[in-house]
Short mmCIF file of C-alpha atoms and ligand atoms in Angstrom, two decimals:
data_model
loop_
_atom_site.label_atom_id
_atom_site.label_comp_id
_atom_site.label_asym_id
_atom_site.label_seq_id
_atom_site.Cartn_x
_atom_site.Cartn_y
_atom_site.Cartn_z
CA UNK A 21 72.91 -92.36 -2.14
CA UNK A 22 69.45 -90.93 -2.76
CA UNK A 23 66.58 -93.26 -3.44
CA UNK A 24 64.89 -92.86 -6.79
CA UNK A 25 61.45 -94.11 -5.92
CA UNK A 26 60.47 -94.23 -9.57
CA UNK A 27 62.64 -97.31 -9.83
CA UNK A 28 62.10 -98.47 -6.25
CA UNK A 29 58.32 -98.93 -6.54
CA UNK A 30 56.96 -102.25 -7.70
CA UNK A 31 55.08 -102.48 -10.98
CA UNK A 32 51.63 -102.28 -9.41
CA UNK A 33 52.50 -99.09 -7.53
CA UNK A 34 54.17 -97.53 -10.55
CA UNK A 35 51.07 -98.28 -12.66
CA UNK A 36 48.60 -97.15 -10.00
CA UNK A 37 46.46 -94.11 -10.74
CA UNK A 38 45.01 -92.11 -7.90
CA UNK A 39 41.23 -92.38 -7.48
CA UNK A 40 39.73 -89.87 -9.96
CA UNK A 41 36.84 -89.20 -7.59
CA UNK A 42 39.18 -88.23 -4.78
CA UNK A 43 41.23 -86.11 -7.20
CA UNK A 44 38.15 -84.02 -8.10
CA UNK A 45 37.09 -83.93 -4.45
CA UNK A 46 40.52 -82.61 -3.44
CA UNK A 47 40.36 -79.86 -6.04
CA UNK A 48 36.94 -78.91 -4.68
CA UNK A 49 38.36 -78.80 -1.13
CA UNK A 50 41.28 -76.63 -2.22
CA UNK A 51 38.88 -74.15 -3.79
CA UNK A 52 36.73 -74.11 -0.66
CA UNK A 53 39.81 -73.43 1.49
CA UNK A 54 40.59 -70.43 -0.74
CA UNK A 55 37.06 -69.11 -0.27
CA UNK A 56 36.14 -69.75 -3.93
CA UNK A 57 32.64 -70.95 -4.83
CA UNK A 58 32.25 -74.71 -5.19
CA UNK A 59 29.34 -76.88 -6.26
CA UNK A 60 30.46 -80.29 -5.17
CA UNK A 61 28.84 -83.19 -7.00
CA UNK A 62 31.95 -85.35 -6.91
CA UNK A 63 31.71 -87.53 -3.92
CA UNK A 64 29.35 -90.42 -3.39
CA UNK A 65 28.24 -89.85 0.14
CA UNK A 66 25.08 -88.62 1.87
CA UNK A 67 25.24 -84.98 2.91
CA UNK A 68 23.55 -85.79 6.24
CA UNK A 69 25.20 -87.08 9.42
CA UNK A 70 24.66 -90.61 10.74
CA UNK A 71 21.21 -90.94 12.38
CA UNK A 72 20.91 -89.78 16.00
CA UNK A 73 19.91 -93.21 17.31
CA UNK A 74 23.34 -94.58 16.35
CA UNK A 75 25.14 -91.83 18.27
CA UNK A 76 22.79 -92.25 21.25
CA UNK A 77 23.43 -95.97 21.45
CA UNK A 78 27.16 -95.45 21.13
CA UNK A 79 27.11 -92.90 23.98
CA UNK A 80 25.28 -95.42 26.14
CA UNK A 81 27.81 -98.16 25.30
CA UNK A 82 30.71 -95.84 26.11
CA UNK A 83 29.38 -95.49 29.66
CA UNK A 84 29.22 -99.26 30.09
CA UNK A 85 32.46 -100.69 31.59
CA UNK A 86 31.98 -104.03 29.79
CA UNK A 87 31.80 -102.40 26.37
CA UNK A 88 34.65 -100.08 27.25
CA UNK A 89 36.88 -103.13 27.36
CA UNK A 90 35.51 -104.40 24.03
CA UNK A 91 36.19 -100.99 22.50
CA UNK A 92 39.70 -100.94 23.90
CA UNK A 93 40.89 -104.29 22.64
CA UNK A 94 41.53 -106.02 19.32
CA UNK A 95 38.28 -107.30 17.94
CA UNK A 96 38.01 -110.71 16.25
CA UNK A 97 39.41 -110.37 12.73
CA UNK A 98 36.17 -111.37 10.96
CA UNK A 99 34.01 -109.07 13.08
CA UNK A 100 32.46 -108.65 16.53
CA UNK A 101 29.77 -111.30 17.18
CA UNK A 102 27.26 -108.56 18.00
CA UNK A 103 27.71 -106.97 14.59
CA UNK A 104 27.79 -110.27 12.72
CA UNK A 105 24.51 -111.27 14.38
CA UNK A 106 22.95 -107.98 13.34
CA UNK A 107 24.16 -108.54 9.75
CA UNK A 108 22.76 -112.10 9.73
CA UNK A 109 19.45 -110.65 10.90
CA UNK A 110 19.57 -107.92 8.24
CA UNK A 111 20.04 -110.46 5.43
CA UNK A 112 17.12 -112.55 6.65
CA UNK A 113 14.83 -109.61 7.27
CA UNK A 114 15.54 -107.41 4.24
CA UNK A 115 16.87 -109.80 1.62
CA UNK A 116 15.24 -113.08 2.64
CA UNK A 117 18.69 -114.72 2.65
CA UNK A 118 20.01 -117.11 5.30
CA UNK A 119 23.63 -116.68 6.26
CA UNK A 120 25.44 -118.10 9.29
CA UNK A 121 27.81 -115.81 11.24
CA UNK A 122 30.81 -117.71 9.83
CA UNK A 123 29.68 -116.79 6.31
CA UNK A 124 30.12 -113.09 7.12
CA UNK A 125 33.28 -110.98 7.10
CA UNK A 126 33.30 -107.45 8.48
CA UNK A 127 35.81 -105.21 6.72
CA UNK A 128 37.10 -101.66 6.69
CA UNK A 129 34.36 -100.54 4.32
CA UNK A 130 32.94 -102.52 1.45
CA UNK A 131 36.12 -101.49 -0.34
CA UNK A 132 38.35 -103.67 1.81
CA UNK A 133 36.00 -106.64 1.44
CA UNK A 134 36.32 -106.30 -2.35
CA UNK A 135 40.09 -105.99 -2.20
CA UNK A 136 40.25 -109.04 0.09
CA UNK A 137 38.33 -111.28 -2.27
CA UNK A 138 40.32 -110.24 -5.31
CA UNK A 139 43.55 -110.70 -3.34
CA UNK A 140 42.73 -114.29 -2.43
CA UNK A 141 41.23 -115.42 -5.74
CA UNK A 142 42.89 -113.58 -8.64
CA UNK A 143 46.21 -114.02 -10.34
CA UNK A 144 47.86 -113.29 -13.67
CA UNK A 145 45.80 -114.68 -16.51
CA UNK A 146 42.47 -114.35 -14.69
CA UNK A 147 39.79 -112.03 -16.00
CA UNK A 148 36.99 -110.16 -14.27
CA UNK A 149 33.90 -108.96 -16.09
CA UNK A 150 32.84 -105.41 -15.29
CA UNK A 151 29.79 -103.67 -16.69
CA UNK A 152 30.78 -100.48 -18.48
CA UNK A 153 30.69 -97.99 -16.95
CA UNK A 154 31.32 -99.22 -13.42
CA UNK A 155 32.96 -98.04 -10.20
CA UNK A 156 36.63 -97.24 -10.82
CA UNK A 157 38.01 -99.21 -7.91
CA UNK A 158 36.97 -102.61 -9.30
CA UNK A 159 39.20 -102.34 -12.35
CA UNK A 160 42.12 -100.92 -10.39
CA UNK A 161 41.90 -103.62 -7.73
CA UNK A 162 41.72 -106.35 -10.37
CA UNK A 163 44.83 -104.94 -12.04
CA UNK A 164 46.64 -104.82 -8.71
CA UNK A 165 46.42 -108.62 -8.62
CA UNK A 166 47.91 -108.87 -12.10
CA UNK A 167 44.50 -109.94 -13.46
CA UNK A 168 42.61 -108.28 -16.28
CA UNK A 169 39.36 -106.30 -16.13
CA UNK A 170 37.12 -106.94 -19.13
CA UNK A 171 34.35 -104.44 -19.82
CA UNK A 172 30.85 -105.54 -20.80
CA UNK A 173 29.17 -102.97 -22.99
CA UNK A 174 25.78 -101.93 -21.67
CA UNK A 175 22.68 -100.55 -23.41
CA UNK A 176 21.44 -96.97 -23.24
CA UNK A 177 19.96 -97.77 -19.79
CA UNK A 178 23.47 -98.81 -18.63
CA UNK A 179 22.46 -102.44 -18.07
CA UNK A 180 23.89 -105.47 -19.85
CA UNK A 181 21.71 -108.32 -21.00
CA UNK A 182 21.89 -112.04 -20.27
CA UNK A 183 22.80 -112.63 -23.95
CA UNK A 184 25.75 -110.23 -23.83
CA UNK A 185 26.96 -111.93 -20.68
CA UNK A 186 26.59 -115.39 -22.24
CA UNK A 187 28.73 -114.29 -25.19
CA UNK A 188 31.54 -113.29 -22.82
CA UNK A 189 31.52 -116.59 -20.96
CA UNK A 190 32.12 -118.92 -23.90
CA UNK A 191 35.38 -120.21 -25.35
CA UNK A 192 38.92 -120.13 -23.96
CA UNK A 193 38.68 -116.45 -23.03
CA UNK A 194 35.38 -117.10 -21.25
CA UNK A 195 37.03 -119.84 -19.20
CA UNK A 196 39.52 -117.30 -17.81
CA UNK A 197 36.72 -115.22 -16.29
CA UNK A 198 36.63 -115.80 -12.56
CA UNK A 199 34.26 -113.07 -11.40
CA UNK A 200 31.32 -111.17 -12.82
CA UNK A 201 30.73 -107.93 -10.95
CA UNK A 202 27.12 -106.87 -10.58
CA UNK A 203 26.49 -103.57 -8.87
CA UNK A 204 22.80 -102.75 -8.73
CA UNK A 205 21.95 -99.93 -8.18
CA UNK A 206 25.17 -98.93 -9.82
CA UNK A 207 27.87 -96.42 -9.20
CA UNK A 208 28.29 -94.39 -11.44
CA UNK A 209 25.00 -94.75 -13.31
CA UNK A 210 22.29 -95.72 -10.81
CA UNK A 211 21.20 -98.49 -13.21
CA UNK A 212 19.10 -101.00 -11.29
CA UNK A 213 18.30 -104.51 -12.52
CA UNK A 214 14.81 -105.95 -12.20
CA UNK A 215 14.21 -109.35 -10.60
CA UNK A 216 13.46 -110.72 -14.08
CA UNK A 217 16.72 -109.44 -15.56
CA UNK A 218 18.67 -110.88 -12.64
CA UNK A 219 16.95 -114.23 -13.03
CA UNK A 220 18.03 -114.31 -16.68
CA UNK A 221 21.59 -113.41 -15.72
CA UNK A 222 21.52 -116.10 -13.02
CA UNK A 223 20.33 -118.61 -15.63
CA UNK A 224 23.33 -117.82 -17.83
CA UNK A 225 25.74 -118.23 -14.91
CA UNK A 226 24.18 -121.53 -13.81
CA UNK A 227 24.27 -122.93 -17.35
CA UNK A 228 27.87 -121.80 -17.78
CA UNK A 229 28.85 -123.39 -14.48
CA UNK A 230 27.36 -126.72 -15.46
CA UNK A 231 29.83 -126.86 -18.40
CA UNK A 232 32.91 -125.06 -17.24
CA UNK A 233 36.21 -126.50 -16.05
CA UNK A 234 36.33 -123.83 -13.35
CA UNK A 235 33.22 -122.05 -12.00
CA UNK A 236 32.60 -118.37 -12.45
CA UNK A 237 31.36 -116.42 -9.43
CA UNK A 238 29.26 -113.28 -9.09
CA UNK A 239 30.24 -110.42 -6.85
CA UNK A 240 27.00 -108.67 -6.04
CA UNK A 241 27.82 -105.23 -4.71
CA UNK A 242 24.56 -104.15 -3.06
CA UNK A 243 25.87 -101.07 -1.27
CA UNK A 244 23.12 -98.84 -2.80
CA UNK A 245 20.29 -101.35 -2.26
CA UNK A 246 18.11 -98.91 -0.27
CA UNK A 247 18.32 -96.17 -2.86
CA UNK A 248 15.69 -97.22 -5.38
CA UNK A 249 13.00 -94.89 -6.72
CA UNK A 250 10.85 -97.33 -8.64
CA UNK A 251 8.71 -99.72 -6.59
CA UNK A 252 8.93 -102.37 -9.29
CA UNK A 253 12.68 -102.63 -8.78
CA UNK A 254 12.57 -103.36 -5.05
CA UNK A 255 11.20 -106.12 -2.87
CA UNK A 256 8.52 -105.60 -0.21
CA UNK A 257 11.26 -104.56 2.27
CA UNK A 258 12.33 -101.65 0.08
CA UNK A 259 15.65 -103.05 -1.18
CA UNK A 260 16.79 -103.85 -4.71
CA UNK A 261 17.05 -107.47 -5.83
CA UNK A 262 20.22 -109.50 -6.27
CA UNK A 263 21.03 -112.79 -8.03
CA UNK A 264 20.91 -114.88 -4.85
CA UNK A 265 17.56 -113.39 -3.84
CA UNK A 266 15.92 -114.20 -7.16
CA UNK A 267 17.61 -117.56 -7.74
CA UNK A 268 18.53 -119.59 -4.61
CA UNK A 269 20.78 -121.90 -6.66
CA UNK A 270 23.08 -118.90 -7.17
CA UNK A 271 23.97 -118.62 -3.48
CA UNK A 272 27.04 -120.91 -3.67
CA UNK A 273 28.33 -118.83 -6.60
CA UNK A 274 27.65 -115.42 -5.05
CA UNK A 275 29.60 -113.13 -2.80
CA UNK A 276 27.54 -110.21 -1.54
CA UNK A 277 29.28 -106.96 -0.71
CA UNK A 278 27.48 -104.42 1.41
CA UNK A 279 28.09 -101.93 4.20
CA UNK A 280 26.63 -99.21 6.35
CA UNK A 281 28.33 -96.36 4.46
CA UNK A 282 25.66 -95.24 2.02
CA UNK A 283 22.46 -96.53 3.64
CA UNK A 284 23.17 -95.09 7.09
CA UNK A 285 25.23 -92.06 6.09
CA UNK A 286 28.23 -93.74 7.76
CA UNK A 287 30.97 -93.41 5.13
CA UNK A 288 33.43 -92.13 7.72
CA UNK A 289 33.01 -95.02 10.15
CA UNK A 290 34.49 -97.48 7.64
CA UNK A 291 32.38 -100.58 8.15
CA UNK A 292 31.48 -102.87 5.27
CA UNK A 293 30.84 -106.57 5.03
CA UNK A 294 30.86 -109.56 2.72
CA UNK A 295 28.59 -112.61 2.82
CA UNK A 296 29.31 -115.80 0.93
CA UNK A 297 30.53 -119.40 1.06
CA UNK A 298 32.39 -120.11 4.30
CA UNK A 299 35.62 -121.30 2.66
CA UNK A 300 35.88 -118.06 0.71
CA UNK A 301 35.03 -115.92 3.75
CA UNK A 302 37.62 -117.80 5.84
CA UNK A 303 40.37 -117.11 3.31
CA UNK A 304 39.37 -113.45 3.00
CA UNK A 305 39.48 -113.24 6.80
CA UNK A 306 42.95 -114.79 6.88
CA UNK A 307 44.12 -112.17 4.40
CA UNK A 308 42.51 -109.39 6.43
CA UNK A 309 44.23 -110.77 9.55
CA UNK A 310 47.52 -110.52 7.70
CA UNK A 311 46.98 -106.98 6.49
CA UNK A 312 44.81 -104.95 8.87
CA UNK A 313 43.20 -107.18 11.55
CA UNK A 314 39.64 -106.52 12.67
CA UNK A 315 37.86 -103.24 11.98
CA UNK A 316 37.94 -100.55 14.68
CA UNK A 317 35.79 -101.91 17.54
CA UNK A 318 34.12 -98.53 18.12
CA UNK A 319 32.99 -98.39 14.50
CA UNK A 320 31.76 -101.96 14.61
CA UNK A 321 29.61 -101.16 17.64
CA UNK A 322 28.19 -98.14 15.84
CA UNK A 323 27.36 -100.33 12.82
CA UNK A 324 25.80 -102.93 15.15
CA UNK A 325 23.62 -100.18 16.61
CA UNK A 326 22.61 -99.02 13.12
CA UNK A 327 21.62 -102.55 12.08
CA UNK A 328 20.26 -103.67 15.43
CA UNK A 329 16.95 -105.59 15.20
CA UNK A 330 15.62 -103.47 18.10
CA UNK A 331 16.12 -100.27 16.08
CA UNK A 332 14.02 -101.29 13.12
CA UNK A 333 11.56 -98.40 13.51
CA UNK A 334 14.23 -95.71 13.63
CA UNK A 335 16.14 -97.38 10.81
CA UNK A 336 13.17 -97.58 8.48
CA UNK A 337 12.19 -93.99 9.26
CA UNK A 338 15.72 -92.87 8.34
CA UNK A 339 15.69 -94.86 5.07
CA UNK A 340 12.29 -93.45 4.12
CA UNK A 341 13.36 -89.87 4.86
CA UNK A 342 16.59 -90.28 2.87
CA UNK A 343 14.76 -91.83 -0.07
CA UNK A 344 12.36 -88.90 -0.15
CA UNK A 345 15.25 -86.42 -0.18
CA UNK A 346 16.95 -88.27 -3.04
CA UNK A 347 13.70 -88.30 -5.01
CA UNK A 348 13.47 -84.51 -4.64
CA UNK A 349 17.10 -84.01 -5.59
CA UNK A 350 16.78 -86.31 -8.57
CA UNK A 351 13.76 -84.32 -9.73
CA UNK A 352 15.75 -81.10 -9.28
CA UNK A 353 18.47 -82.47 -11.61
CA UNK A 354 15.88 -83.42 -14.20
CA UNK A 355 14.24 -80.01 -14.03
CA UNK A 356 17.50 -78.06 -14.10
CA UNK A 357 18.67 -79.68 -17.34
CA UNK A 358 15.29 -80.14 -19.03
CA UNK A 359 15.34 -78.82 -22.59
CA UNK A 360 19.03 -77.90 -22.53
CA UNK A 361 20.42 -78.00 -26.03
CA UNK A 362 23.93 -79.11 -25.04
CA UNK A 363 23.48 -81.34 -22.02
CA UNK A 364 21.28 -84.30 -21.22
CA UNK A 365 20.73 -85.78 -17.75
CA UNK A 366 20.49 -89.56 -17.88
CA UNK A 367 18.46 -90.43 -14.82
CA UNK A 368 18.10 -94.03 -13.74
CA UNK A 369 15.98 -95.39 -10.88
CA UNK A 370 18.71 -96.02 -8.29
CA UNK A 371 21.64 -94.81 -6.16
CA UNK A 372 22.23 -91.04 -6.02
CA UNK A 373 24.06 -90.56 -9.26
CA UNK A 374 23.10 -89.08 -12.61
CA UNK A 375 25.18 -89.30 -15.74
CA UNK A 376 25.27 -86.10 -17.74
CA UNK A 377 25.76 -86.57 -21.44
CA UNK A 378 27.88 -83.67 -22.67
CA UNK A 379 28.90 -85.31 -25.96
CA UNK A 380 27.54 -82.37 -27.98
CA UNK A 381 30.25 -80.12 -26.53
CA UNK A 382 32.87 -82.03 -28.47
CA UNK A 383 35.44 -82.33 -25.69
CA UNK A 384 36.47 -85.42 -23.80
CA UNK A 385 35.15 -85.93 -20.31
CA UNK A 386 38.51 -85.51 -18.52
CA UNK A 387 39.20 -82.11 -20.08
CA UNK A 388 35.62 -81.13 -19.44
CA UNK A 389 35.71 -82.09 -15.74
CA UNK A 390 39.02 -80.26 -15.23
CA UNK A 391 37.79 -77.09 -16.89
CA UNK A 392 34.49 -77.23 -15.02
CA UNK A 393 36.08 -77.28 -11.60
CA UNK A 394 38.79 -74.76 -12.52
CA UNK A 395 36.56 -72.26 -14.32
CA UNK A 396 33.16 -72.65 -12.64
CA UNK A 397 33.80 -74.50 -9.38
CA UNK A 398 31.54 -77.35 -10.52
CA UNK A 399 32.97 -80.66 -9.32
CA UNK A 400 31.91 -83.76 -11.30
CA UNK A 401 33.83 -86.92 -12.14
CA UNK A 402 34.79 -87.64 -15.77
CA UNK A 403 32.79 -90.53 -17.19
CA UNK A 404 35.81 -91.98 -19.02
CA UNK A 405 37.29 -92.97 -15.68
CA UNK A 406 34.54 -95.53 -15.20
CA UNK A 407 35.29 -97.49 -18.37
CA UNK A 408 37.81 -100.18 -19.15
CA UNK A 409 37.56 -98.97 -22.77
CA UNK A 410 36.14 -95.44 -22.83
CA UNK A 411 33.77 -94.90 -25.77
CA UNK A 412 35.21 -92.38 -28.21
CA UNK A 413 31.88 -90.92 -29.23
CA UNK A 414 30.71 -90.07 -25.72
CA UNK A 415 31.57 -87.45 -23.13
CA UNK A 416 29.85 -88.22 -19.85
CA UNK A 417 30.09 -86.71 -16.39
CA UNK A 418 29.06 -88.43 -13.19
CA UNK A 419 27.11 -86.21 -10.88
CA UNK A 420 26.36 -87.24 -7.32
CA UNK A 421 23.10 -85.57 -6.31
CA UNK A 422 23.47 -86.45 -2.63
CA UNK A 423 23.54 -82.74 -1.86
CA UNK A 424 21.05 -79.93 -1.31
CA UNK A 425 18.49 -78.88 -3.92
CA UNK A 426 19.92 -75.33 -3.76
CA UNK A 427 23.40 -76.62 -4.64
CA UNK A 428 21.92 -78.68 -7.46
CA UNK A 429 20.09 -75.67 -8.90
CA UNK A 430 23.03 -73.29 -8.64
CA UNK A 431 25.64 -75.84 -9.76
CA UNK A 432 23.66 -76.97 -12.79
CA UNK A 433 23.01 -73.35 -13.77
CA UNK A 434 26.79 -72.84 -13.71
CA UNK A 435 27.23 -76.02 -15.77
CA UNK A 436 24.69 -74.84 -18.36
CA UNK A 437 26.39 -71.49 -18.57
CA UNK A 438 29.75 -73.16 -19.13
CA UNK A 439 28.27 -75.44 -21.80
CA UNK A 440 26.83 -72.46 -23.64
CA UNK A 441 30.15 -70.67 -23.52
CA UNK A 442 32.06 -73.55 -25.07
CA UNK A 443 29.39 -75.12 -27.31
CA UNK A 444 30.65 -75.50 -30.88
CA UNK A 445 29.17 -73.02 -33.31
CA UNK A 446 28.31 -70.37 -30.73
CA UNK A 447 29.00 -66.80 -31.78
CA UNK A 448 31.54 -65.73 -29.19
CA UNK A 449 30.77 -62.03 -29.58
CA UNK A 450 27.35 -62.74 -28.01
CA UNK A 451 27.16 -63.24 -24.25
CA UNK A 452 25.80 -66.69 -23.36
CA UNK A 453 22.04 -66.88 -22.86
CA UNK A 454 22.33 -67.56 -19.11
CA UNK A 455 24.45 -64.39 -18.68
CA UNK A 456 21.86 -62.39 -20.60
CA UNK A 457 19.31 -63.62 -18.07
N1 PLP B 1 30.92 -100.25 -3.88
C1 PLP B 1 30.55 -99.18 -4.58
C2 PLP B 1 29.85 -99.38 -5.86
C3 PLP B 1 30.83 -97.89 -4.11
O1 PLP B 1 30.43 -96.83 -4.82
C4 PLP B 1 31.54 -97.74 -2.91
C5 PLP B 1 31.93 -96.41 -2.44
O2 PLP B 1 31.90 -95.43 -3.11
C6 PLP B 1 31.90 -98.89 -2.22
C7 PLP B 1 31.58 -100.13 -2.73
C8 PLP B 1 32.69 -98.86 -0.95
O3 PLP B 1 32.08 -98.25 0.08
P1 PLP B 1 32.75 -98.24 1.52
O4 PLP B 1 34.14 -98.76 1.40
O5 PLP B 1 32.71 -96.82 1.94
O6 PLP B 1 31.90 -99.16 2.34
#
């Protein structure tokens, strides 16, 4: 008897859609392998390697017999004490927040921390509020638990207001909301909330929680906190604000998600962490113990080196250098699309993403992204994938500009050329302007 896996899979697996970002990234890789030109703006990771000081410290630890044993054995499920201490220090130093080591969980990337918390808190009937657009994985992970993602419409600057949030939290439907996801700076838009806006949002949550049968919690995903290009949107330590930083009464209702992936160019090491109320962290840790155990000890030691209080100088120098590069790349995006009649770059003050508004081309973002990679080798992620309810009147592309200025210039020239070729109303007997030079 052969197994028909279409009927063997459970409902969640049958309904699962592969990560659209990885799908575009894979197409880009396939083209590269064939020797075809590729301008890869798909993936959200720094183009640079992890800073040297992290590798140097790891080399030193590898020579030390005591650490060799630590590296060789299972690490505590919630994280190595050395790393947890460094994370506690980081929160105090950069965010002005006090956490005890038992309020921290180290996970296999921020992604696992998010999955853990949804796994231990959500069930059928629960709802999770997600700003639209927001990172694809939130909605998919919520659905995996049988819960329902609910999109909050945002303004032109991709931020939602305290009033819009308040409207979602009232009534019977509002009562079903268990989590509000805040991701500032945001993937995919780079939208970054000011301290004032966060204080207003915090006010709405606190008021709601004083009346609700069941509290609502905020998941503050701060993974892009160091990538802010407007001084007014960061604190004096150079990181963006979050609800617990601006309103201490929010701390019991907040779970912070963070990690070393984006800030330290360490996406491959797979180390993220969560900070929040101990009871919640304990349950997330129990679930992680059940599913994967502690994160690779070698990676945890590398993350501990990255965050180590003794390496503050090197760390800050790395952050400053990265921020400068992103500023330049962001400016290159702005310049490359300035004055284009078909495309508009929507540049926000955070992360390393730009949204490109291609609505004038009159095709949906999925078709557009597929044709772009197939016909021009330009890899961008369709904006529709970041919505719970994609807007019908918009066609957006997410562009990661964490790549070289040369790639940005050449890739956006190819994008402009493509847009001219397909723009409605163009006389197809004429070569596009870019081709004419
Ligand atoms: N949160 C957001 C908004 C992200 O964009 C990502 C990665 O793309 C993550 C969390 C997870 O990062 P990691 O699992 O690599 O730590």
